mmCIF file of C-alpha atoms in Angstrom:
data_model
loop_
_atom_site.group_PDB
_atom_site.id
_atom_site.type_symbol
_atom_site.label_atom_id
_atom_site.label_comp_id
_atom_site.label_asym_id
_atom_site.label_seq_id
_atom_site.Cartn_x
_atom_site.Cartn_y
_atom_site.Cartn_z
ATOM 1 C CA MET A 1 -10.693 -4.930 -1.702
ATOM 2 C CA ASP A 2 -13.325 -3.911 0.138
ATOM 3 C CA PRO A 3 -13.164 -3.779 4.521
ATOM 4 C CA SER A 4 -16.926 -4.518 4.460
ATOM 5 C CA SER A 5 -16.858 -7.595 2.522
ATOM 6 C CA SER A 6 -18.309 -10.666 3.685
ATOM 7 C CA THR A 7 -15.405 -12.112 3.143
ATOM 8 C CA ARG A 8 -12.667 -10.884 5.721
ATOM 9 C CA MET A 9 -8.627 -10.834 4.502
ATOM 10 C CA PRO A 10 -6.058 -11.514 6.927
ATOM 11 C CA GLY A 11 -4.388 -8.636 8.224
ATOM 12 C CA ARG A 12 -5.383 -4.816 8.756
ATOM 13 C CA LEU A 13 -6.095 -2.079 6.229
ATOM 14 C CA VAL A 14 -3.787 0.756 6.536
ATOM 15 C CA PRO A 15 -4.721 3.609 6.449
ATOM 16 C CA ALA A 16 -6.930 2.680 8.911
ATOM 17 C CA SER A 17 -8.863 5.859 7.944
ATOM 18 C CA GLY A 18 -9.569 4.230 4.463
ATOM 19 C CA GLY A 19 -7.453 5.904 1.912
ATOM 20 C CA HIS A 20 -7.588 8.135 -1.280
ATOM 21 C CA VAL A 21 -4.545 9.245 -2.605
ATOM 22 C CA PRO A 22 -2.949 7.475 -4.644
ATOM 23 C CA VAL A 23 0.799 7.173 -4.336
ATOM 24 C CA ARG A 24 3.425 6.158 -6.353
ATOM 25 C CA VAL A 25 5.199 3.395 -5.663
ATOM 26 C CA ARG A 26 9.139 3.443 -6.108
ATOM 27 C CA GLY A 27 11.180 1.185 -8.226
ATOM 28 C CA PHE A 28 8.058 -1.052 -9.901
ATOM 29 C CA LEU A 29 8.284 -3.586 -13.064
ATOM 30 C CA ASP A 30 5.293 -4.231 -14.585
ATOM 31 C CA SER A 31 6.516 -7.417 -15.638
ATOM 32 C CA ALA A 32 6.495 -7.688 -11.657
ATOM 33 C CA ALA A 33 2.486 -7.157 -11.774
ATOM 34 C CA PRO A 34 0.755 -9.521 -10.134
ATOM 35 C CA THR A 35 -1.718 -11.480 -12.224
ATOM 36 C CA ARG A 36 -4.717 -10.676 -10.434
ATOM 37 C CA ALA A 37 -3.821 -6.918 -11.029
ATOM 38 C CA THR A 38 -5.137 -6.858 -14.341
ATOM 39 C CA ARG A 39 -8.760 -8.180 -13.661
ATOM 40 C CA SER A 40 -9.600 -5.914 -10.524
ATOM 41 C CA GLU A 41 -10.879 -2.229 -11.984
ATOM 42 C CA ARG A 42 -11.305 -1.243 -7.911
ATOM 43 C CA GLY A 43 -7.595 -2.612 -7.134
ATOM 44 C CA PHE A 44 -6.197 -5.496 -5.187
ATOM 45 C CA ALA A 45 -4.763 -5.926 -2.148
ATOM 46 C CA VAL A 46 -0.579 -5.602 -1.269
ATOM 47 C CA ALA A 47 1.246 -6.101 2.236
ATOM 48 C CA LEU A 48 2.817 -3.330 3.546
ATOM 49 C CA ALA A 49 5.829 -4.063 5.885
ATOM 50 C CA ARG A 50 8.809 -1.564 6.653
ATOM 51 C CA SER A 51 12.064 -2.015 6.032
ATOM 52 C CA GLU A 52 15.595 -1.985 7.952
ATOM 53 C CA HIS A 53 16.048 1.069 5.339
ATOM 54 C CA ASP A 54 13.670 3.304 6.692
ATOM 55 C CA VAL A 55 11.348 2.843 3.764
ATOM 56 C CA VAL A 56 7.890 0.452 3.140
ATOM 57 C CA LYS A 57 8.207 -2.060 1.013
ATOM 58 C CA VAL A 58 4.937 -2.754 -0.962
ATOM 59 C CA LEU A 59 4.603 -6.964 -1.102
ATOM 60 C CA ASP A 60 2.725 -8.933 -3.165
ATOM 61 C CA GLY A 61 3.503 -12.374 -1.378
ATOM 62 C CA SER A 62 7.014 -12.681 -0.588
ATOM 63 C CA THR A 63 7.741 -10.644 -3.983
ATOM 64 C CA VAL A 64 8.685 -6.840 -3.585
ATOM 65 C CA LEU A 65 6.698 -4.908 -5.859
ATOM 66 C CA GLY A 66 8.498 -1.741 -5.209
ATOM 67 C CA PHE A 67 8.772 0.876 -2.614
ATOM 68 C CA LEU A 68 6.983 3.624 -0.768
ATOM 69 C CA PRO A 69 8.533 7.747 -1.037
ATOM 70 C CA ALA A 70 10.094 8.572 2.167
ATOM 71 C CA THR A 71 8.174 10.544 3.194
ATOM 72 C CA TRP A 72 4.986 8.148 2.807
ATOM 73 C CA SER A 73 7.284 5.699 4.310
ATOM 74 C CA GLN A 74 7.869 7.998 7.944
ATOM 75 C CA THR A 75 3.743 8.959 7.737
ATOM 76 C CA VAL A 76 2.632 4.982 7.798
ATOM 77 C CA ASP A 77 5.524 4.098 9.948
ATOM 78 C CA PHE A 78 3.247 4.078 13.309
ATOM 79 C CA GLU A 79 0.456 2.087 11.960
ATOM 80 C CA LEU A 80 2.567 -0.620 10.488
ATOM 81 C CA TRP A 81 4.477 -1.091 13.912
ATOM 82 C CA SER A 82 1.390 -1.304 15.339
ATOM 83 C CA CYS A 83 0.217 -3.801 13.309
ATOM 84 C CA GLU A 84 3.304 -6.054 13.872
ATOM 85 C CA GLN A 85 3.181 -5.602 17.514
ATOM 86 C CA ALA A 86 -0.414 -7.216 16.876
ATOM 87 C CA GLY A 87 1.065 -10.118 14.339
ATOM 88 C CA GLU A 88 -1.205 -8.812 11.718
ATOM 89 C CA PRO A 89 -0.261 -7.869 7.904
ATOM 90 C CA ALA A 90 -0.247 -4.437 6.833
ATOM 91 C CA LEU A 91 -2.394 -4.309 3.976
ATOM 92 C CA ALA A 92 -3.417 -2.015 1.043
ATOM 93 C CA ARG A 93 -5.171 -1.100 -1.668
ATOM 94 C CA ALA A 94 -3.469 -1.064 -4.779
ATOM 95 C CA VAL A 95 -4.110 -0.012 -8.244
ATOM 96 C CA LEU A 96 -1.905 -0.253 -11.792
ATOM 97 C CA GLU A 97 -2.532 2.961 -14.233
ATOM 98 C CA GLY A 98 -1.313 3.029 -17.746
ATOM 99 C CA VAL A 99 -1.133 0.996 -20.979
ATOM 100 C CA PRO A 100 0.501 -2.809 -20.391
ATOM 101 C CA GLY A 101 3.957 -2.864 -20.329
ATOM 102 C CA GLU A 102 4.096 0.549 -19.178
ATOM 103 C CA ARG A 103 1.665 0.539 -15.741
ATOM 104 C CA ASP A 104 2.964 1.847 -12.715
ATOM 105 C CA LEU A 105 2.023 1.109 -9.278
ATOM 106 C CA PHE A 106 -0.521 2.990 -6.512
ATOM 107 C CA VAL A 107 -1.054 2.630 -3.284
ATOM 108 C CA MET A 108 -4.073 4.246 -1.898
ATOM 109 C CA LEU A 109 -2.819 5.845 1.537
ATOM 110 C CA ASP A 110 -4.738 8.597 3.515
ATOM 111 C CA TRP A 111 -3.337 11.456 6.010
ATOM 112 C CA LYS A 112 -4.207 13.081 8.886
ATOM 113 C CA ARG A 113 -3.678 16.893 8.347
ATOM 114 C CA ARG A 114 -2.114 18.859 11.409
ATOM 115 C CA ARG A 115 -4.077 21.211 12.721
ATOM 116 C CA ALA A 116 -2.327 24.874 13.529
#
């Protein structure tokens, strides 16, 4: 998923600054992995959405693939709220790691350092 590609995806990439920190998605089942994920070496798009339980859901269409850890859910909360207000889906790049049947799903995120 290249944000500069000519094929524009409907939605906003989260984090807006790009992303390079792999964050493990909790509750992911390898059997739920989208077919396109196995064909993509550079990652694939997933949607992120806030839930009523204060954690961020990782979605493929209407399928919940898992959840971000609570600290990461808090980190991206404002960006997700901003996407909701603009009526745009929040998208992130995801990658599968490991051998088939035992793979983990990671979402590529980023954070801003706080100045002391």
